[in-house]
mmCIF file of N, CA, C and O in Angstrom:
data_model
loop_
_atom_site.group_PDB
_atom_site.id
_atom_site.type_symbol
_atom_site.label_atom_id
_atom_site.label_comp_id
_atom_site.label_asym_id
_atom_site.label_seq_id
_atom_site.Cartn_x
_atom_site.Cartn_y
_atom_site.Cartn_z
ATOM 1 N N UNK B 1 0.851 -1.161 0.000
ATOM 2 C CA UNK B 1 0.000 0.000 0.000
ATOM 3 C C UNK B 1 0.898 1.226 0.000
ATOM 4 O O UNK B 1 1.839 1.307 0.764
ATOM 5 N N UNK B 2 0.586 2.176 -0.866
ATOM 6 C CA UNK B 2 1.453 3.338 -0.971
ATOM 7 C C UNK B 2 1.274 4.259 0.230
ATOM 8 O O UNK B 2 0.256 4.249 0.902
ATOM 9 N N UNK B 3 2.327 5.063 0.464
ATOM 10 C CA UNK B 3 2.302 5.981 1.601
ATOM 11 C C UNK B 3 1.143 6.965 1.496
ATOM 12 O O UNK B 3 0.526 7.303 2.495
ATOM 13 N N UNK B 4 0.846 7.427 0.285
ATOM 14 C CA UNK B 4 -0.210 8.425 0.124
ATOM 15 C C UNK B 4 -1.570 7.841 0.479
ATOM 16 O O UNK B 4 -2.393 8.525 1.089
ATOM 17 N N UNK B 5 -1.810 6.582 0.127
ATOM 18 C CA UNK B 5 -3.087 5.957 0.474
ATOM 19 C C UNK B 5 -3.175 5.788 1.985
ATOM 20 O O UNK B 5 -4.200 6.084 2.590
ATOM 21 N N UNK B 6 -2.099 5.335 2.602
ATOM 22 C CA UNK B 6 -2.081 5.170 4.056
ATOM 23 C C UNK B 6 -2.305 6.520 4.725
ATOM 24 O O UNK B 6 -3.091 6.633 5.674
ATOM 25 N N UNK B 7 -1.648 7.557 4.224
ATOM 26 C CA UNK B 7 -1.794 8.898 4.802
ATOM 27 C C UNK B 7 -3.227 9.386 4.644
ATOM 28 O O UNK B 7 -3.806 9.927 5.583
ATOM 29 N N UNK B 8 -3.816 9.187 3.462
ATOM 30 C CA UNK B 8 -5.198 9.608 3.227
ATOM 31 C C UNK B 8 -6.159 8.880 4.154
ATOM 32 O O UNK B 8 -7.067 9.487 4.732
ATOM 33 N N UNK B 9 -5.957 7.579 4.299
ATOM 34 C CA UNK B 9 -6.826 6.803 5.184
ATOM 35 C C UNK B 9 -6.666 7.275 6.621
ATOM 36 O O UNK B 9 -7.649 7.460 7.336
ATOM 37 N N UNK B 10 -5.420 7.515 7.040
ATOM 38 C CA UNK B 10 -5.173 7.977 8.406
ATOM 39 C C UNK B 10 -5.858 9.325 8.641
ATOM 40 O O UNK B 10 -6.486 9.545 9.674
ATOM 41 N N UNK B 11 -5.752 10.248 7.672
ATOM 42 C CA UNK B 11 -6.383 11.566 7.814
ATOM 43 C C UNK B 11 -7.900 11.446 7.851
ATOM 44 O O UNK B 11 -8.556 12.114 8.652
ATOM 45 N N UNK B 12 -8.458 10.565 7.011
ATOM 46 C CA UNK B 12 -9.904 10.365 7.022
ATOM 47 C C UNK B 12 -10.372 9.784 8.352
ATOM 48 O O UNK B 12 -11.398 10.194 8.894
ATOM 49 N N UNK B 13 -9.615 8.832 8.869
ATOM 50 C CA UNK B 13 -9.966 8.247 10.157
ATOM 51 C C UNK B 13 -9.896 9.313 11.246
ATOM 52 O O UNK B 13 -10.802 9.413 12.084
ATOM 53 N N UNK B 14 -8.836 10.112 11.237
ATOM 54 C CA UNK B 14 -8.711 11.185 12.225
ATOM 55 C C UNK B 14 -9.888 12.157 12.133
ATOM 56 O O UNK B 14 -10.456 12.554 13.157
ATOM 57 N N UNK B 15 -10.253 12.537 10.910
ATOM 58 C CA UNK B 15 -11.367 13.470 10.712
ATOM 59 C C UNK B 15 -12.683 12.875 11.198
ATOM 60 O O UNK B 15 -13.461 13.539 11.892
ATOM 61 N N UNK B 16 -12.943 11.626 10.831
ATOM 62 C CA UNK B 16 -14.210 11.020 11.235
ATOM 63 C C UNK B 16 -14.248 10.782 12.738
ATOM 64 O O UNK B 16 -15.289 10.967 13.364
ATOM 65 N N UNK B 17 -13.115 10.409 13.319
ATOM 66 C CA UNK B 17 -13.092 10.237 14.768
ATOM 67 C C UNK B 17 -13.303 11.570 15.478
ATOM 68 O O UNK B 17 -13.955 11.624 16.527
ATOM 69 N N UNK B 18 -12.786 12.629 14.908
ATOM 70 C CA UNK B 18 -13.005 13.963 15.480
ATOM 71 C C UNK B 18 -14.490 14.316 15.422
ATOM 72 O O UNK B 18 -15.045 14.833 16.399
ATOM 73 N N UNK B 19 -15.156 14.013 14.304
ATOM 74 C CA UNK B 19 -16.596 14.260 14.185
ATOM 75 C C UNK B 19 -17.380 13.448 15.210
ATOM 76 O O UNK B 19 -18.315 13.949 15.836
ATOM 77 N N UNK B 20 -16.985 12.187 15.379
ATOM 78 C CA UNK B 20 -17.649 11.337 16.363
ATOM 79 C C UNK B 20 -17.435 11.896 17.769
ATOM 80 O O UNK B 20 -18.372 11.968 18.570
ATOM 81 N N UNK B 21 -16.208 12.316 18.064
ATOM 82 C CA UNK B 21 -15.916 12.864 19.389
ATOM 83 C C UNK B 21 -16.743 14.123 19.644
ATOM 84 O O UNK B 21 -17.275 14.306 20.750
ATOM 85 N N UNK B 22 -16.874 14.992 18.641
ATOM 86 C CA UNK B 22 -17.690 16.196 18.797
ATOM 87 C C UNK B 22 -19.142 15.837 19.077
ATOM 88 O O UNK B 22 -19.790 16.439 19.937
ATOM 89 N N UNK B 23 -19.658 14.876 18.327
ATOM 90 C CA UNK B 23 -21.045 14.466 18.530
ATOM 91 C C UNK B 23 -21.239 13.864 19.920
ATOM 92 O O UNK B 23 -22.247 14.133 20.585
ATOM 93 N N UNK B 24 -20.279 13.058 20.363
ATOM 94 C CA UNK B 24 -20.380 12.470 21.698
ATOM 95 C C UNK B 24 -20.264 13.538 22.779
ATOM 96 O O UNK B 24 -20.957 13.468 23.803
ATOM 97 N N UNK B 25 -19.386 14.535 22.562
ATOM 98 C CA UNK B 25 -19.276 15.645 23.513
ATOM 99 C C UNK B 25 -20.600 16.387 23.619
ATOM 100 O O UNK B 25 -21.065 16.710 24.711
ATOM 101 N N UNK B 26 -21.192 16.647 22.462
ATOM 102 C CA UNK B 26 -22.486 17.334 22.447
ATOM 103 C C UNK B 26 -23.544 16.498 23.154
ATOM 104 O O UNK B 26 -24.389 17.033 23.882
ATOM 105 N N UNK B 27 -23.472 15.188 22.967
ATOM 106 C CA UNK B 27 -24.428 14.304 23.639
ATOM 107 C C UNK B 27 -24.255 14.374 25.148
ATOM 108 O O UNK B 27 -25.234 14.430 25.897
ATOM 109 N N UNK B 28 -23.018 14.393 25.596
ATOM 110 C CA UNK B 28 -22.764 14.457 27.035
ATOM 111 C C UNK B 28 -23.209 15.788 27.623
ATOM 112 O O UNK B 28 -23.758 15.837 28.721
ATOM 113 N N UNK B 29 -22.993 16.883 26.891
ATOM 114 C CA UNK B 29 -23.364 18.210 27.382
ATOM 115 C C UNK B 29 -24.878 18.401 27.475
ATOM 116 O O UNK B 29 -25.367 19.071 28.372
ATOM 117 N N UNK B 30 -25.568 17.815 26.544
ATOM 118 C CA UNK B 30 -27.018 18.011 26.538
ATOM 119 C C UNK B 30 -27.765 16.780 27.039
ATOM 120 O O UNK B 30 -28.931 16.600 26.746
ATOM 121 N N UNK B 31 -27.088 15.970 27.811
ATOM 122 C CA UNK B 31 -27.676 14.711 28.287
ATOM 123 C C UNK B 31 -28.948 14.956 29.079
ATOM 124 O O UNK B 31 -29.927 14.235 28.905
ATOM 125 N N UNK B 32 -28.966 15.965 29.905
ATOM 126 C CA UNK B 32 -30.135 16.212 30.746
ATOM 127 C C UNK B 32 -31.335 16.660 29.918
ATOM 128 O O UNK B 32 -32.457 16.242 30.178
ATOM 129 N N UNK B 33 -31.085 17.524 28.933
ATOM 130 C CA UNK B 33 -32.193 18.122 28.190
ATOM 131 C C UNK B 33 -32.646 17.292 26.996
ATOM 132 O O UNK B 33 -33.816 16.926 26.882
ATOM 133 N N UNK B 34 -31.746 17.035 26.100
ATOM 134 C CA UNK B 34 -32.116 16.391 24.834
ATOM 135 C C UNK B 34 -31.292 15.134 24.608
ATOM 136 O O UNK B 34 -30.705 14.953 23.557
ATOM 137 N N UNK B 35 -31.276 14.266 25.574
ATOM 138 C CA UNK B 35 -30.374 13.117 25.516
ATOM 139 C C UNK B 35 -30.648 12.197 24.333
ATOM 140 O O UNK B 35 -29.716 11.758 23.664
ATOM 141 N N UNK B 36 -31.898 11.918 24.068
ATOM 142 C CA UNK B 36 -32.192 10.988 22.973
ATOM 143 C C UNK B 36 -31.718 11.537 21.629
ATOM 144 O O UNK B 36 -31.118 10.813 20.838
ATOM 145 N N UNK B 37 -31.979 12.808 21.389
ATOM 146 C CA UNK B 37 -31.572 13.418 20.119
ATOM 147 C C UNK B 37 -30.047 13.462 19.994
ATOM 148 O O UNK B 37 -29.491 13.154 18.938
ATOM 149 N N UNK B 38 -29.377 13.822 21.074
ATOM 150 C CA UNK B 38 -27.921 13.908 21.040
ATOM 151 C C UNK B 38 -27.292 12.533 20.829
ATOM 152 O O UNK B 38 -26.338 12.390 20.062
ATOM 153 N N UNK B 39 -27.810 11.518 21.505
ATOM 154 C CA UNK B 39 -27.280 10.162 21.349
ATOM 155 C C UNK B 39 -27.553 9.657 19.930
ATOM 156 O O UNK B 39 -26.699 9.010 19.310
ATOM 157 N N UNK B 40 -28.711 9.992 19.389
ATOM 158 C CA UNK B 40 -29.029 9.596 18.016
ATOM 159 C C UNK B 40 -28.061 10.244 17.030
ATOM 160 O O UNK B 40 -27.597 9.592 16.089
ATOM 161 N N UNK B 41 -27.742 11.531 17.249
ATOM 162 C CA UNK B 41 -26.773 12.208 16.372
ATOM 163 C C UNK B 41 -25.397 11.552 16.475
ATOM 164 O O UNK B 41 -24.703 11.394 15.469
ATOM 165 N N UNK B 42 -25.015 11.184 17.696
ATOM 166 C CA UNK B 42 -23.729 10.512 17.872
ATOM 167 C C UNK B 42 -23.732 9.164 17.155
ATOM 168 O O UNK B 42 -22.743 8.780 16.523
ATOM 169 N N UNK B 43 -24.843 8.442 17.246
ATOM 170 C CA UNK B 43 -24.939 7.146 16.567
ATOM 171 C C UNK B 43 -24.840 7.313 15.056
ATOM 172 O O UNK B 43 -24.183 6.520 14.371
ATOM 173 N N UNK B 44 -25.476 8.365 14.537
ATOM 174 C CA UNK B 44 -25.396 8.647 13.095
ATOM 175 C C UNK B 44 -23.950 8.966 12.707
ATOM 176 O O UNK B 44 -23.454 8.495 11.684
ATOM 177 N N UNK B 45 -23.260 9.753 13.547
ATOM 178 C CA UNK B 45 -21.864 10.089 13.262
ATOM 179 C C UNK B 45 -20.998 8.831 13.268
ATOM 180 O O UNK B 45 -20.118 8.678 12.412
ATOM 181 N N UNK B 46 -21.247 7.926 14.196
ATOM 182 C CA UNK B 46 -20.492 6.667 14.240
ATOM 183 C C UNK B 46 -20.770 5.846 12.980
ATOM 184 O O UNK B 46 -19.854 5.295 12.368
ATOM 185 N N UNK B 47 -22.035 5.786 12.585
ATOM 186 C CA UNK B 47 -22.382 5.021 11.373
ATOM 187 C C UNK B 47 -21.719 5.619 10.144
ATOM 188 O O UNK B 47 -21.170 4.910 9.301
ATOM 189 N N UNK B 48 -21.742 6.956 10.033
ATOM 190 C CA UNK B 48 -21.097 7.610 8.891
ATOM 191 C C UNK B 48 -19.586 7.368 8.906
ATOM 192 O O UNK B 48 -18.975 7.149 7.852
ATOM 193 N N UNK B 49 -18.997 7.395 10.086
ATOM 194 C CA UNK B 49 -17.558 7.132 10.192
ATOM 195 C C UNK B 49 -17.245 5.707 9.743
ATOM 196 O O UNK B 49 -16.276 5.482 9.017
ATOM 197 N N UNK B 50 -18.064 4.763 10.160
ATOM 198 C CA UNK B 50 -17.851 3.369 9.758
ATOM 199 C C UNK B 50 -18.023 3.203 8.249
ATOM 200 O O UNK B 50 -17.231 2.501 7.602
ATOM 201 N N UNK B 51 -19.043 3.855 7.695
ATOM 202 C CA UNK B 51 -19.262 3.786 6.244
ATOM 203 C C UNK B 51 -18.087 4.395 5.481
ATOM 204 O O UNK B 51 -17.618 3.840 4.487
ATOM 205 N N UNK B 52 -17.616 5.549 5.965
ATOM 206 C CA UNK B 52 -16.494 6.217 5.304
ATOM 207 C C UNK B 52 -15.236 5.360 5.381
ATOM 208 O O UNK B 52 -14.485 5.246 4.409
ATOM 209 N N UNK B 53 -15.014 4.754 6.526
ATOM 210 C CA UNK B 53 -13.846 3.895 6.692
ATOM 211 C C UNK B 53 -13.930 2.675 5.772
ATOM 212 O O UNK B 53 -12.942 2.311 5.129
ATOM 213 N N UNK B 54 -15.102 2.080 5.684
ATOM 214 C CA UNK B 54 -15.276 0.918 4.801
ATOM 215 C C UNK B 54 -15.049 1.309 3.343
ATOM 216 O O UNK B 54 -14.420 0.571 2.582
ATOM 217 N N UNK B 55 -15.539 2.485 2.972
ATOM 218 C CA UNK B 55 -15.357 2.956 1.593
ATOM 219 C C UNK B 55 -13.889 3.232 1.290
ATOM 220 O O UNK B 55 -13.389 2.919 0.219
ATOM 221 N N UNK B 56 -13.185 3.828 2.255
ATOM 222 C CA UNK B 56 -11.760 4.130 2.059
ATOM 223 C C UNK B 56 -10.928 2.855 2.062
ATOM 224 O O UNK B 56 -9.859 2.817 1.462
ATOM 225 N N UNK B 57 -11.398 1.816 2.720
ATOM 226 C CA UNK B 57 -10.638 0.570 2.782
ATOM 227 C C UNK B 57 -10.771 -0.236 1.489
ATOM 228 O O UNK B 57 -9.950 -1.111 1.228
ATOM 229 N N UNK B 58 -11.781 0.065 0.679
ATOM 230 C CA UNK B 58 -12.001 -0.682 -0.562
ATOM 231 C C UNK B 58 -10.782 -0.651 -1.489
ATOM 232 O O UNK B 58 -10.348 -1.702 -1.961
ATOM 233 N N UNK B 59 -10.184 0.523 -1.772
ATOM 234 C CA UNK B 59 -8.984 0.520 -2.624
ATOM 235 C C UNK B 59 -7.830 -0.264 -1.989
ATOM 236 O O UNK B 59 -7.055 -0.908 -2.698
ATOM 237 N N UNK B 60 -7.750 -0.223 -0.676
ATOM 238 C CA UNK B 60 -6.697 -0.969 0.004
ATOM 239 C C UNK B 60 -6.896 -2.467 -0.204
ATOM 240 O O UNK B 60 -5.931 -3.216 -0.388
ATOM 241 N N UNK B 61 -8.145 -2.904 -0.187
ATOM 242 C CA UNK B 61 -8.436 -4.315 -0.444
ATOM 243 C C UNK B 61 -8.027 -4.704 -1.861
ATOM 244 O O UNK B 61 -7.458 -5.779 -2.087
ATOM 245 N N UNK B 62 -8.320 -3.826 -2.814
ATOM 246 C CA UNK B 62 -7.930 -4.087 -4.207
ATOM 247 C C UNK B 62 -6.407 -4.189 -4.329
ATOM 248 O O UNK B 62 -5.888 -5.058 -5.029
ATOM 249 N N UNK B 63 -5.701 -3.283 -3.640
ATOM 250 C CA UNK B 63 -4.241 -3.338 -3.650
ATOM 251 C C UNK B 63 -3.731 -4.624 -3.002
ATOM 252 O O UNK B 63 -2.751 -5.216 -3.472
ATOM 253 N N UNK B 64 -4.389 -5.050 -1.946
ATOM 254 C CA UNK B 64 -3.982 -6.288 -1.281
ATOM 255 C C UNK B 64 -4.158 -7.487 -2.219
ATOM 256 O O UNK B 64 -3.291 -8.368 -2.280
ATOM 257 N N UNK B 65 -5.268 -7.514 -2.952
ATOM 258 C CA UNK B 65 -5.485 -8.600 -3.914
ATOM 259 C C UNK B 65 -4.400 -8.597 -4.989
ATOM 260 O O UNK B 65 -3.886 -9.647 -5.377
ATOM 261 N N UNK B 66 -4.051 -7.410 -5.465
ATOM 262 C CA UNK B 66 -3.001 -7.296 -6.479
ATOM 263 C C UNK B 66 -1.664 -7.765 -5.905
ATOM 264 O O UNK B 66 -0.886 -8.446 -6.576
ATOM 265 N N UNK B 67 -1.398 -7.404 -4.642
ATOM 266 C CA UNK B 67 -0.154 -7.817 -3.995
ATOM 267 C C UNK B 67 -0.070 -9.336 -3.877
ATOM 268 O O UNK B 67 0.994 -9.926 -4.099
ATOM 269 N N UNK B 68 -1.172 -9.969 -3.542
ATOM 270 C CA UNK B 68 -1.197 -11.437 -3.441
ATOM 271 C C UNK B 68 -0.846 -12.061 -4.787
ATOM 272 O O UNK B 68 -0.048 -13.010 -4.859
ATOM 273 N N UNK B 69 -1.403 -11.524 -5.856
ATOM 274 C CA UNK B 69 -1.096 -12.047 -7.191
ATOM 275 C C UNK B 69 0.386 -11.876 -7.519
ATOM 276 O O UNK B 69 1.025 -12.794 -8.037
ATOM 277 N N UNK B 70 0.940 -10.701 -7.188
ATOM 278 C CA UNK B 70 2.361 -10.454 -7.444
ATOM 279 C C UNK B 70 3.241 -11.412 -6.652
ATOM 280 O O UNK B 70 4.254 -11.898 -7.160
ATOM 281 N N UNK B 71 2.884 -11.679 -5.423
ATOM 282 C CA UNK B 71 3.673 -12.607 -4.591
ATOM 283 C C UNK B 71 3.662 -13.993 -5.208
ATOM 284 O O UNK B 71 4.691 -14.670 -5.261
ATOM 285 N N UNK B 72 2.503 -14.413 -5.683
ATOM 286 C CA UNK B 72 2.412 -15.732 -6.312
ATOM 287 C C UNK B 72 3.248 -15.792 -7.590
ATOM 288 O O UNK B 72 3.883 -16.798 -7.885
ATOM 289 N N UNK B 73 3.243 -14.689 -8.352
ATOM 290 C CA UNK B 73 3.980 -14.655 -9.617
ATOM 291 C C UNK B 73 5.491 -14.507 -9.414
ATOM 292 O O UNK B 73 6.275 -15.010 -10.216
ATOM 293 N N UNK B 74 5.918 -13.803 -8.347
ATOM 294 C CA UNK B 74 7.333 -13.503 -8.116
ATOM 295 C C UNK B 74 7.686 -13.691 -6.633
ATOM 296 O O UNK B 74 7.903 -12.716 -5.911
ATOM 297 N N UNK B 75 7.781 -14.925 -6.173
ATOM 298 C CA UNK B 75 7.968 -15.164 -4.736
ATOM 299 C C UNK B 75 9.298 -14.637 -4.178
ATOM 300 O O UNK B 75 9.322 -14.107 -3.063
ATOM 301 N N UNK B 76 10.398 -14.728 -4.894
ATOM 302 C CA UNK B 76 11.692 -14.292 -4.356
ATOM 303 C C UNK B 76 11.757 -12.772 -4.225
ATOM 304 O O UNK B 76 12.217 -12.244 -3.212
ATOM 305 N N UNK B 77 11.297 -12.079 -5.243
ATOM 306 C CA UNK B 77 11.284 -10.614 -5.192
ATOM 307 C C UNK B 77 10.343 -10.153 -4.087
ATOM 308 O O UNK B 77 10.632 -9.198 -3.359
ATOM 309 N N UNK B 78 9.240 -10.862 -3.932
ATOM 310 C CA UNK B 78 8.263 -10.498 -2.911
ATOM 311 C C UNK B 78 8.826 -10.654 -1.506
ATOM 312 O O UNK B 78 8.498 -9.866 -0.612
ATOM 313 N N UNK B 79 9.665 -11.644 -1.294
ATOM 314 C CA UNK B 79 10.278 -11.829 0.027
ATOM 315 C C UNK B 79 11.154 -10.631 0.376
ATOM 316 O O UNK B 79 11.105 -10.119 1.503
ATOM 317 N N UNK B 80 11.931 -10.160 -0.577
ATOM 318 C CA UNK B 80 12.758 -8.973 -0.350
ATOM 319 C C UNK B 80 11.906 -7.738 -0.096
ATOM 320 O O UNK B 80 12.196 -6.928 0.787
ATOM 321 N N UNK B 81 10.831 -7.605 -0.852
ATOM 322 C CA UNK B 81 9.927 -6.464 -0.662
ATOM 323 C C UNK B 81 9.258 -6.525 0.705
ATOM 324 O O UNK B 81 9.075 -5.501 1.364
ATOM 325 N N UNK B 82 8.907 -7.730 1.150
ATOM 326 C CA UNK B 82 8.277 -7.891 2.465
ATOM 327 C C UNK B 82 9.223 -7.469 3.577
ATOM 328 O O UNK B 82 8.817 -6.801 4.533
ATOM 329 N N UNK B 83 10.479 -7.839 3.457
ATOM 330 C CA UNK B 83 11.459 -7.437 4.473
ATOM 331 C C UNK B 83 11.636 -5.919 4.484
ATOM 332 O O UNK B 83 11.714 -5.299 5.550
ATOM 333 N N UNK B 84 11.667 -5.319 3.308
ATOM 334 C CA UNK B 84 11.781 -3.863 3.215
ATOM 335 C C UNK B 84 10.550 -3.193 3.810
ATOM 336 O O UNK B 84 10.662 -2.210 4.549
ATOM 337 N N UNK B 85 9.382 -3.717 3.503
ATOM 338 C CA UNK B 85 8.138 -3.150 4.038
ATOM 339 C C UNK B 85 8.093 -3.268 5.556
ATOM 340 O O UNK B 85 7.655 -2.350 6.245
ATOM 341 N N UNK B 86 8.545 -4.404 6.084
ATOM 342 C CA UNK B 86 8.567 -4.580 7.534
ATOM 343 C C UNK B 86 9.493 -3.556 8.189
ATOM 344 O O UNK B 86 9.150 -2.963 9.219
ATOM 345 N N UNK B 87 10.638 -3.329 7.586
ATOM 346 C CA UNK B 87 11.576 -2.332 8.124
ATOM 347 C C UNK B 87 10.954 -0.937 8.067
ATOM 348 O O UNK B 87 11.078 -0.159 9.019
ATOM 349 N N UNK B 88 10.254 -0.635 6.988
ATOM 350 C CA UNK B 88 9.584 0.657 6.860
ATOM 351 C C UNK B 88 8.494 0.813 7.913
ATOM 352 O O UNK B 88 8.390 1.858 8.559
ATOM 353 N N UNK B 89 7.714 -0.226 8.113
ATOM 354 C CA UNK B 89 6.647 -0.181 9.110
ATOM 355 C C UNK B 89 7.213 0.038 10.507
ATOM 356 O O UNK B 89 6.697 0.853 11.276
ATOM 357 N N UNK B 90 8.273 -0.651 10.818
ATOM 358 C CA UNK B 90 8.915 -0.481 12.130
ATOM 359 C C UNK B 90 9.410 0.954 12.275
ATOM 360 O O UNK B 90 9.230 1.577 13.326
ATOM 361 N N UNK B 91 9.985 1.508 11.221
ATOM 362 C CA UNK B 91 10.466 2.896 11.263
ATOM 363 C C UNK B 91 9.318 3.873 11.495
ATOM 364 O O UNK B 91 9.444 4.809 12.284
ATOM 365 N N UNK B 92 8.186 3.648 10.810
ATOM 366 C CA UNK B 92 7.027 4.523 10.978
ATOM 367 C C UNK B 92 6.497 4.431 12.403
ATOM 368 O O UNK B 92 6.185 5.450 13.029
ATOM 369 N N UNK B 93 6.411 3.228 12.938
ATOM 370 C CA UNK B 93 5.912 3.049 14.301
ATOM 371 C C UNK B 93 6.826 3.715 15.323
ATOM 372 O O UNK B 93 6.357 4.354 16.269
ATOM 373 N N UNK B 94 8.120 3.592 15.142
ATOM 374 C CA UNK B 94 9.081 4.229 16.049
ATOM 375 C C UNK B 94 8.953 5.750 15.951
ATOM 376 O O UNK B 94 8.947 6.446 16.977
ATOM 377 N N UNK B 95 8.816 6.271 14.744
ATOM 378 C CA UNK B 95 8.663 7.717 14.565
ATOM 379 C C UNK B 95 7.382 8.224 15.229
ATOM 380 O O UNK B 95 7.397 9.278 15.889
ATOM 381 N N UNK B 96 6.289 7.491 15.110
ATOM 382 C CA UNK B 96 5.032 7.873 15.752
ATOM 383 C C UNK B 96 5.169 7.849 17.264
ATOM 384 O O UNK B 96 4.673 8.718 17.957
ATOM 385 N N UNK B 97 5.844 6.840 17.766
ATOM 386 C CA UNK B 97 6.027 6.733 19.221
ATOM 387 C C UNK B 97 6.846 7.917 19.729
ATOM 388 O O UNK B 97 6.563 8.473 20.776
ATOM 389 N N UNK B 98 7.871 8.314 18.968
ATOM 390 C CA UNK B 98 8.697 9.454 19.375
ATOM 391 C C UNK B 98 7.908 10.752 19.336
ATOM 392 O O UNK B 98 8.122 11.637 20.156
ATOM 393 N N UNK B 99 6.993 10.889 18.369
ATOM 394 C CA UNK B 99 6.155 12.079 18.289
ATOM 395 C C UNK B 99 5.290 12.224 19.533
ATOM 396 O O UNK B 99 5.092 13.308 20.033
ATOM 397 N N UNK B 100 4.742 11.102 19.985
ATOM 398 C CA UNK B 100 3.834 11.122 21.134
ATOM 399 C C UNK B 100 4.577 11.354 22.441
ATOM 400 O O UNK B 100 4.019 11.844 23.387
ATOM 401 N N UNK B 101 5.856 10.994 22.461
ATOM 402 C CA UNK B 101 6.630 11.128 23.709
ATOM 403 C C UNK B 101 7.072 12.537 23.979
ATOM 404 O O UNK B 101 6.937 13.479 23.419
#
């Protein structure tokens, strides 16, 4: 999966989670007065976030299917690519951990 697709998915997830958090905050603030309406809005936001995430994951699934075909067609090259990808993933995770620290 390319970095740009991963970045786009991450940004979409962050945006949708922010929308869900806002809706849940609003639900908590208005719990006494309009609790049912606020909870319903939060539920709608969660559903929209799930739908958006599923839609964004579709291209990733297509890429995964293509990757499986490539691995079957070129197993030795794929092993080298897998090791490189693992090293890249570890680097990204370490960089994220350092950002949070």
